[in-house]
mmCIF file of C-alpha atoms in Angstrom:
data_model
loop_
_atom_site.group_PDB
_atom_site.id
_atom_site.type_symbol
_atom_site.label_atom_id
_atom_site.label_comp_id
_atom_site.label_asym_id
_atom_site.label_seq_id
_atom_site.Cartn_x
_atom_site.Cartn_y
_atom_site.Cartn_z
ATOM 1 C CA UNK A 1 -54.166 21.036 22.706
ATOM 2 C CA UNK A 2 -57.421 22.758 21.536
ATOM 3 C CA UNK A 3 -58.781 21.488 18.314
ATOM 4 C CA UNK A 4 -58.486 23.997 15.292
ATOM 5 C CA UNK A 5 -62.221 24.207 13.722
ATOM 6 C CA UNK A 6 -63.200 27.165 10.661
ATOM 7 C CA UNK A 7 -64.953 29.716 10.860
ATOM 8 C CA UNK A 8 -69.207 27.904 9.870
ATOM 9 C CA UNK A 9 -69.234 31.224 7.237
ATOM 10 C CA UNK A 10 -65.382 29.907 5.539
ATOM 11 C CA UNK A 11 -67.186 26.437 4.834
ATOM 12 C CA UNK A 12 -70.723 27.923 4.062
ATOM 13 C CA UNK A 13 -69.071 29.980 1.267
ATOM 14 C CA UNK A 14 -66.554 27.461 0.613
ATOM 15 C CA UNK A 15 -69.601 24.813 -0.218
ATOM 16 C CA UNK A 16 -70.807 27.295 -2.333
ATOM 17 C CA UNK A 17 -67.669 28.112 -4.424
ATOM 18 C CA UNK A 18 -67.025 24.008 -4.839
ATOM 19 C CA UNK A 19 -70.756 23.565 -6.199
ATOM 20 C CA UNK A 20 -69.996 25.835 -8.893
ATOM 21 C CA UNK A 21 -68.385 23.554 -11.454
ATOM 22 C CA UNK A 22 -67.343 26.875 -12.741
ATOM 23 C CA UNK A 23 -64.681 27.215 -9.991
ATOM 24 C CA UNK A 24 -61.238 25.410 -8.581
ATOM 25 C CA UNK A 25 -60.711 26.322 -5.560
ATOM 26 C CA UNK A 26 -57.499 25.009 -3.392
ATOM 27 C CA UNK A 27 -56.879 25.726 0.293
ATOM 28 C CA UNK A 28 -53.211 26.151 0.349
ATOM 29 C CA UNK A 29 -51.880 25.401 4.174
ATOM 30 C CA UNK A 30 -48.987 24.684 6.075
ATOM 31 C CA UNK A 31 -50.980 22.484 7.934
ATOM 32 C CA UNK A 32 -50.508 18.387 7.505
ATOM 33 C CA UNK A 33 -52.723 16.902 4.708
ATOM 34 C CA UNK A 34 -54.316 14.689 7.706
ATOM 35 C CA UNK A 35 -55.864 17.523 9.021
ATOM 36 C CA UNK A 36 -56.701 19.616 6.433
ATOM 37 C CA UNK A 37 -58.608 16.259 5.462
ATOM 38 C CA UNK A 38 -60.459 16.498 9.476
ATOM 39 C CA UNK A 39 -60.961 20.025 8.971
ATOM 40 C CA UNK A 40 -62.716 20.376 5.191
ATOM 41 C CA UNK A 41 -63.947 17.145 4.990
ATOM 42 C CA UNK A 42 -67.386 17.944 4.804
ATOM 43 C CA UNK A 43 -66.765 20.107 0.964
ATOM 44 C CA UNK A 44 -66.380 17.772 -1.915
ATOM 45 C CA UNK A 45 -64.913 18.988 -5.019
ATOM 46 C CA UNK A 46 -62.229 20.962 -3.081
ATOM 47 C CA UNK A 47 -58.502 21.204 -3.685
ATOM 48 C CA UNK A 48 -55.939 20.564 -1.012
ATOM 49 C CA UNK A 49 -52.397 21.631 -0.487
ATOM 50 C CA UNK A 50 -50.747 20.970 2.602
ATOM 51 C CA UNK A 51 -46.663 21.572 4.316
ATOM 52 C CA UNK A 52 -46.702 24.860 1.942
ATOM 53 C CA UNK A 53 -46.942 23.026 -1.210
ATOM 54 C CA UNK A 54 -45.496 19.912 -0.515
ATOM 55 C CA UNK A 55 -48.545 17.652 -1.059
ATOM 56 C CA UNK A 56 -51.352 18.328 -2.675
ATOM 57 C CA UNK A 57 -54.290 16.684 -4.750
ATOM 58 C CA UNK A 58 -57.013 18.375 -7.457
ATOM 59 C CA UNK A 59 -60.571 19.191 -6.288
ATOM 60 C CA UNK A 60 -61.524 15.759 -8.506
ATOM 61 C CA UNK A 61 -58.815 13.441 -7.088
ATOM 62 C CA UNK A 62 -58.910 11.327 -3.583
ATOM 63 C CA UNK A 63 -55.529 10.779 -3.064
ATOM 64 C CA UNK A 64 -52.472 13.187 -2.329
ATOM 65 C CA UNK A 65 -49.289 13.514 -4.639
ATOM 66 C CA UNK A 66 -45.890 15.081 -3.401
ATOM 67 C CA UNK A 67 -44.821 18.519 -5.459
ATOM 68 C CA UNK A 68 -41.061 16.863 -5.194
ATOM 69 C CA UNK A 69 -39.487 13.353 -4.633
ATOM 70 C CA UNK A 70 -37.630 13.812 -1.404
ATOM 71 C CA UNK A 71 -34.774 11.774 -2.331
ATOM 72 C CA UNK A 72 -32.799 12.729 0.878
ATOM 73 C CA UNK A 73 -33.725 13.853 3.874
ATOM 74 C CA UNK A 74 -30.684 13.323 6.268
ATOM 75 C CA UNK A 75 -30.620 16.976 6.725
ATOM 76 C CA UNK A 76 -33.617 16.487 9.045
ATOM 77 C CA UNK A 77 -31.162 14.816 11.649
ATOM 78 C CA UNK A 78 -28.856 17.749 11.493
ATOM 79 C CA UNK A 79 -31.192 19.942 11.858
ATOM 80 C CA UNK A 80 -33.387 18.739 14.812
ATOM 81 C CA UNK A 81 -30.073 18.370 16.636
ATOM 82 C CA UNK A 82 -29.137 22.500 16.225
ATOM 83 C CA UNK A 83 -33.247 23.300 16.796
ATOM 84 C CA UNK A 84 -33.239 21.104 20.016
ATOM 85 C CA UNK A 85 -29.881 22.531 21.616
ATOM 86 C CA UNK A 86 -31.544 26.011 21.414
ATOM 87 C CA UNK A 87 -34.969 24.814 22.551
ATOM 88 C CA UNK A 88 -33.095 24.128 26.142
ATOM 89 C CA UNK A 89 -32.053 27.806 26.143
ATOM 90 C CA UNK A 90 -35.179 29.356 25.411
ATOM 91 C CA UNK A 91 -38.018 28.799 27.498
ATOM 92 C CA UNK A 92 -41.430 28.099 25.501
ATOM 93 C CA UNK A 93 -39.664 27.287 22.253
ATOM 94 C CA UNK A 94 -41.387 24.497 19.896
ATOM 95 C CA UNK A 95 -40.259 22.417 17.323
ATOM 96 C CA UNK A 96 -42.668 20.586 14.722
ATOM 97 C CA UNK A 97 -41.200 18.211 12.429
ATOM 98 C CA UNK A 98 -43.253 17.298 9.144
ATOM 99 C CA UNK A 99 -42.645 14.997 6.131
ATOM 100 C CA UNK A 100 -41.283 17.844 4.307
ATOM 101 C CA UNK A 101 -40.249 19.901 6.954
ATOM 102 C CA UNK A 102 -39.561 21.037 10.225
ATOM 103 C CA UNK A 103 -40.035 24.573 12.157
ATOM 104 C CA UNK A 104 -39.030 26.323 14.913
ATOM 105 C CA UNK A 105 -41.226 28.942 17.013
ATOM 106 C CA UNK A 106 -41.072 30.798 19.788
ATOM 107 C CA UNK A 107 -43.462 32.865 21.536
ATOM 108 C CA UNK A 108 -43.574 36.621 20.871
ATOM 109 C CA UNK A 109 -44.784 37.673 23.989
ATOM 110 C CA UNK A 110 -41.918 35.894 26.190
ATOM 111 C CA UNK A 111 -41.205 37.950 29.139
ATOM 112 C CA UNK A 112 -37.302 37.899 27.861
ATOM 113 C CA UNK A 113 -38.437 38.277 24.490
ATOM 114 C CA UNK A 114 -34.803 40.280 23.537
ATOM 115 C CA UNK A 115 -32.743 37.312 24.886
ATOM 116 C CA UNK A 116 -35.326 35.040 22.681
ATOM 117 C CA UNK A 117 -34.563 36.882 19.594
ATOM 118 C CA UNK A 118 -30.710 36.780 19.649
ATOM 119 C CA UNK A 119 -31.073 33.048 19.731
ATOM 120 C CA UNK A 120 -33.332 33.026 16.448
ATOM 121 C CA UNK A 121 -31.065 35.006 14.921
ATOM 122 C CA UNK A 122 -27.980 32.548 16.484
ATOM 123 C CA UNK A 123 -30.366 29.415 15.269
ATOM 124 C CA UNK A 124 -30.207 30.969 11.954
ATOM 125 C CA UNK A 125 -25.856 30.842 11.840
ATOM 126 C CA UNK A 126 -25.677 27.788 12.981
ATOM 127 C CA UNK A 127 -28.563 26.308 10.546
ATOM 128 C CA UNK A 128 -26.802 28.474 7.393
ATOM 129 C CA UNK A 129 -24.212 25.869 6.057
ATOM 130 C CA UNK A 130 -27.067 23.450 6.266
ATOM 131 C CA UNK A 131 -29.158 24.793 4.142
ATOM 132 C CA UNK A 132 -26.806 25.520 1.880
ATOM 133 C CA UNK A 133 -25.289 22.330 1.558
ATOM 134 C CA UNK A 134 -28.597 20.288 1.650
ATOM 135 C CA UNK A 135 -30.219 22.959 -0.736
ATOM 136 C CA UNK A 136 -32.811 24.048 1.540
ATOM 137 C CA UNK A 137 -34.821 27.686 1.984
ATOM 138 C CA UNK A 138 -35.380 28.938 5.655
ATOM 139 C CA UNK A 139 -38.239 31.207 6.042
ATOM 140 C CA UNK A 140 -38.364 33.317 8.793
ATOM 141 C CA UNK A 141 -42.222 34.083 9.550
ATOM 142 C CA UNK A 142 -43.564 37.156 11.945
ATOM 143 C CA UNK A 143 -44.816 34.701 14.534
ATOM 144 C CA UNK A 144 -41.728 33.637 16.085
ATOM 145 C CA UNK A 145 -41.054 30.919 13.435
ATOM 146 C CA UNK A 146 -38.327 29.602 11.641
ATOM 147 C CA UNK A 147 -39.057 27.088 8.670
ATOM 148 C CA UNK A 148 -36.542 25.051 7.114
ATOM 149 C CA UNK A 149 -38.316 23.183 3.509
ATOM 150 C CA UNK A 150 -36.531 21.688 0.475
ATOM 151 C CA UNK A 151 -35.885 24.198 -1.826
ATOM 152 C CA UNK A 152 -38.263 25.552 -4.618
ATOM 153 C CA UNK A 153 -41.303 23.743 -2.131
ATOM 154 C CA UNK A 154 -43.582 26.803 -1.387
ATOM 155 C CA UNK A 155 -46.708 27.706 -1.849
ATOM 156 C CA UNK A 156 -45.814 29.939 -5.067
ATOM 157 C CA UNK A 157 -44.305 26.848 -6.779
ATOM 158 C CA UNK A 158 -47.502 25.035 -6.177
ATOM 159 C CA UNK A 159 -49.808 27.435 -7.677
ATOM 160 C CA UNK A 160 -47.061 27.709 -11.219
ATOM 161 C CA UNK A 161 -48.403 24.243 -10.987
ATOM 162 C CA UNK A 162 -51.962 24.668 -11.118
ATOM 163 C CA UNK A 163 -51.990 27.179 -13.212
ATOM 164 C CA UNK A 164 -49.631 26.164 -15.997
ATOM 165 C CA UNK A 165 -51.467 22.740 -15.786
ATOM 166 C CA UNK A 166 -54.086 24.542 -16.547
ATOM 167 C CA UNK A 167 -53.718 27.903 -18.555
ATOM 168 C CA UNK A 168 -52.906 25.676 -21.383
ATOM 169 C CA UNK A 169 -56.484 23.943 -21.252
ATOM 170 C CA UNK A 170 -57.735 28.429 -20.888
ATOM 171 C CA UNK A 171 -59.656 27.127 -17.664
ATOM 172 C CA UNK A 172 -59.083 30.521 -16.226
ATOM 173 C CA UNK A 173 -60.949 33.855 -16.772
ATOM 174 C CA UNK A 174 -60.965 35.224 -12.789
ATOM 175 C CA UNK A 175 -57.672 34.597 -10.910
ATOM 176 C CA UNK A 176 -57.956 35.409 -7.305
ATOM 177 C CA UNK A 177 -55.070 34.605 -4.579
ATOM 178 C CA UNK A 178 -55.482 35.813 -0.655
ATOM 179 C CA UNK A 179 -53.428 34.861 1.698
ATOM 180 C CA UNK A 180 -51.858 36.828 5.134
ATOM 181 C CA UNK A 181 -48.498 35.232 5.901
ATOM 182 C CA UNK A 182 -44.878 35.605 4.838
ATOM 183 C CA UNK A 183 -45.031 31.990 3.182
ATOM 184 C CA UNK A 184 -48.246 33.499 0.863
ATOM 185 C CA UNK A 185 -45.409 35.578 -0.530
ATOM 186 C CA UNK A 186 -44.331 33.314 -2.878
ATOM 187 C CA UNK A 187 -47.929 32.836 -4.523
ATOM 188 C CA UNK A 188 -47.687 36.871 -4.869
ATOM 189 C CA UNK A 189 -44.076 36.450 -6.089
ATOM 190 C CA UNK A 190 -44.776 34.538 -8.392
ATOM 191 C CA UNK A 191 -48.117 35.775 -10.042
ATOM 192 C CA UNK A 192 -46.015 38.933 -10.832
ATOM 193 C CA UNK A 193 -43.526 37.287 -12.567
ATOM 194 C CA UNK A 194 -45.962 34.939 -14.719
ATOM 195 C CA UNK A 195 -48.654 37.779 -15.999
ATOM 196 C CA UNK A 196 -47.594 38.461 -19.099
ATOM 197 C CA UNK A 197 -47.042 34.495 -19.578
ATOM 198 C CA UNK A 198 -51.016 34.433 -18.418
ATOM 199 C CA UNK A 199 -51.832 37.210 -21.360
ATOM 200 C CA UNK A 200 -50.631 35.103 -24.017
ATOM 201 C CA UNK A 201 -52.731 32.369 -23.698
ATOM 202 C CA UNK A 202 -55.991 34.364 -22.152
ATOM 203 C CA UNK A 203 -55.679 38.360 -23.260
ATOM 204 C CA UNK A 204 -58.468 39.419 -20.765
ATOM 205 C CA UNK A 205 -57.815 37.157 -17.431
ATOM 206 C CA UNK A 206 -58.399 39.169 -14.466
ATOM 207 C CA UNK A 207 -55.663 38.240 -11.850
ATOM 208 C CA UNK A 208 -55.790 39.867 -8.117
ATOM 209 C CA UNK A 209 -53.435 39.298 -5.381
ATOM 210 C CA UNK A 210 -54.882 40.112 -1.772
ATOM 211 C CA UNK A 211 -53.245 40.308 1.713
ATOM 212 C CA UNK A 212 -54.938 40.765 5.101
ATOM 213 C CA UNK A 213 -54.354 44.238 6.761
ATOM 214 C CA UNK A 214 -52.293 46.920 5.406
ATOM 215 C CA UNK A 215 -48.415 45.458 4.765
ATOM 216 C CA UNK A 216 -45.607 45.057 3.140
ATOM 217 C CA UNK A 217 -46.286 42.825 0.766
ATOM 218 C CA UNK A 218 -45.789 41.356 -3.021
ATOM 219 C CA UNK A 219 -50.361 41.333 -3.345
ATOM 220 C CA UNK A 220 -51.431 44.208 -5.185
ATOM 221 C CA UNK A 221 -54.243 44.929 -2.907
ATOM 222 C CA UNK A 222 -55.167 44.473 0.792
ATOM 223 C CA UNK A 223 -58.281 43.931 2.789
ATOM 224 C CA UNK A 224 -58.653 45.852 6.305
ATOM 225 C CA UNK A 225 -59.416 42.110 8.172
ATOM 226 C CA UNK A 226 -60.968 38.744 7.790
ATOM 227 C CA UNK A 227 -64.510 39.709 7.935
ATOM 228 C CA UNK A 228 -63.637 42.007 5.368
ATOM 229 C CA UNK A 229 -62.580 39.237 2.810
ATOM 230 C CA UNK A 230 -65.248 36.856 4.188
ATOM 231 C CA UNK A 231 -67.809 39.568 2.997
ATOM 232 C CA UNK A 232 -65.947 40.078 -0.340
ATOM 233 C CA UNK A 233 -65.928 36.511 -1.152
ATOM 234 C CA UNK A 234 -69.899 36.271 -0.013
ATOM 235 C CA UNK A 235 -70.286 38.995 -2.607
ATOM 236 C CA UNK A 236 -68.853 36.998 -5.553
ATOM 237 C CA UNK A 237 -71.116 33.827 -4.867
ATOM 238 C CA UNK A 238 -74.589 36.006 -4.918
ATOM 239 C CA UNK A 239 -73.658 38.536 -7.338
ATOM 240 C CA UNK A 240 -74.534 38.146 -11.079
ATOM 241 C CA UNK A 241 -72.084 35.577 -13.322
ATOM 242 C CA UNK A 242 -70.779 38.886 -15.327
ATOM 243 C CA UNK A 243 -67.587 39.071 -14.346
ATOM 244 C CA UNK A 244 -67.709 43.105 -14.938
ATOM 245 C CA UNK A 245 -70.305 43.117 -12.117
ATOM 246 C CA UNK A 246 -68.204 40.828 -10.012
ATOM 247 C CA UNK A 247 -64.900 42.901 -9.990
ATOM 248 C CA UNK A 248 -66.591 46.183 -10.047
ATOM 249 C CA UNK A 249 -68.251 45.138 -6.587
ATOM 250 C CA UNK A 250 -64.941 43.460 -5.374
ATOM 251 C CA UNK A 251 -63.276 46.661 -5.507
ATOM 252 C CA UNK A 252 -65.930 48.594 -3.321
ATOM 253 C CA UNK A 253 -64.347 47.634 -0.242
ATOM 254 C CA UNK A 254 -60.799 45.954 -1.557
ATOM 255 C CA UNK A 255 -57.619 48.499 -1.664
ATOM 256 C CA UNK A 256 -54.810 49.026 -3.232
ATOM 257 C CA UNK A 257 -51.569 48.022 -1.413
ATOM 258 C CA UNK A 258 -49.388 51.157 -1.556
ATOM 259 C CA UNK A 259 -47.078 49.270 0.496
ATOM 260 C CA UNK A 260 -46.417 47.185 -2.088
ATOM 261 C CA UNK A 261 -42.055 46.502 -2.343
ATOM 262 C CA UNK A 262 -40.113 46.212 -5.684
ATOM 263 C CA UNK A 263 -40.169 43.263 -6.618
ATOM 264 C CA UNK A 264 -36.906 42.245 -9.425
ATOM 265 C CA UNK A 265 -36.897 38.943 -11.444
ATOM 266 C CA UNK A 266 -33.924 36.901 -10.269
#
């Protein structure tokens, strides 16, 4: 298996947003803590959040802490056995369990890719009373994925947790969220439903919600690709520390998501 490694410009800039005392910064992953830990371990004072939420620690602690106590997880046993009966009908298909949780994925480009997705959505039926029983979410991502996590463990829970840990202690002038995947959603979700909570405690925080490449999505703006946001995020280390010049030259190349779906508080 070929070893992930970042982009040298993500850690360059990265570096350069940790040094700034000014700054928290958190990559939030789906990847294991282990190697998120292999991959950034050359930034200190960086935030880490890996399984979508499930563990996580602050830029100033060493060791990780769980979002949740999983105080059962027999549903793992139930649900490996339904994943690995339809890994033997579809050729390709992977399963990856996790401490939190466990996928399934199959690949897009299959040369019988219509017989592939009848048995994602047949996966799905047979997983249903599952999740429902165990209180569970499924996600089902673009890729070919299905993800099966506790419930209320996402990415979007885990940044309600940063920030209302620290709103109260008005940490936060600049709020700034980009992500590209369906389980970013929640982070978008969820920093539409908390604004107006935000403007209570800080009346002129600047929040901005940013997907990759024009989508549906819950972010209020989009970037055309990732050299796009690697140049934005360049831009806010060497610009000056006004935060008027900062957003004014953020939104010379950022756009507004017109795509953008209604989003109703359950």
């Amino acid at each position: 298996m070929k070893m992930i490694t970042p982009d040298k410009r993500i850690i360059t800039i990265l570096k350069s947003f940790c040094n700034d005392k000014q700054n928290m910064v958190f990559i939030i992953s789906s990847f294991d803590i282990k190697l998120l830990q292999i991959l950034f371990k050359d930034i200190d004072n960086l935030g880490l959040c890996g399984e979508n939420g499930f563990y996580y620690k602050y830029p100033s602690e060493k060791d990780f802490k769980t979002l949740v106590k999983l105080v059962n997880t027999s549903w793992k046993e139930q649900v490996l056995k339904i994943m690995k009966m339809f890994s033997e009908r579809v050729e390709g298909a992977q399963i990856q369990e996790k401490a939190s949780c466990i996928s399934w994925s199959y690949t897009i480009n299959s040369s019988n890719l219509y017989f592939t997705q009848i048995q994602a959505e047949e996966i799905k039926n047979h997983l249903i009373s599952i999740i429902n029983t165990s209180k569970l979410d499924l996600v089902t991502q673009n890729d070919g994925t299905l993800l099966i996590t506790p419930h209320n463990v996402n990415k979007g829970a885990f940044l309600a947790k940063v920030l209302q840990d620290k709103i109260l202690e008005k940490k936060f002038d600049f709020i700034f969220v980009l992500g590209n995947g369906e389980t970013d959603e929640e982070m978008f979700k969820y920093l539409k439903s908390a604004k107006k909570y935000f403007y209570n405690f800080k009346e002129k925080i600047k929040i901005l919600s940013v997907t990759v490449n024009k989508q549906v999505s819950l972010a209020n703006y989009f970037l055309n690709n990732i050299d796009d946001c690697l140049e934005i995020l360049d831009s806010l280390i060497h610009k000056e520390r006004s935060e008027d010049v900062k957003i004014t030259n953020f939104f010379k190349k950022i756009y507004y998501n017109d795509y953008e779906y209604e989003y109703t508080e359950e």
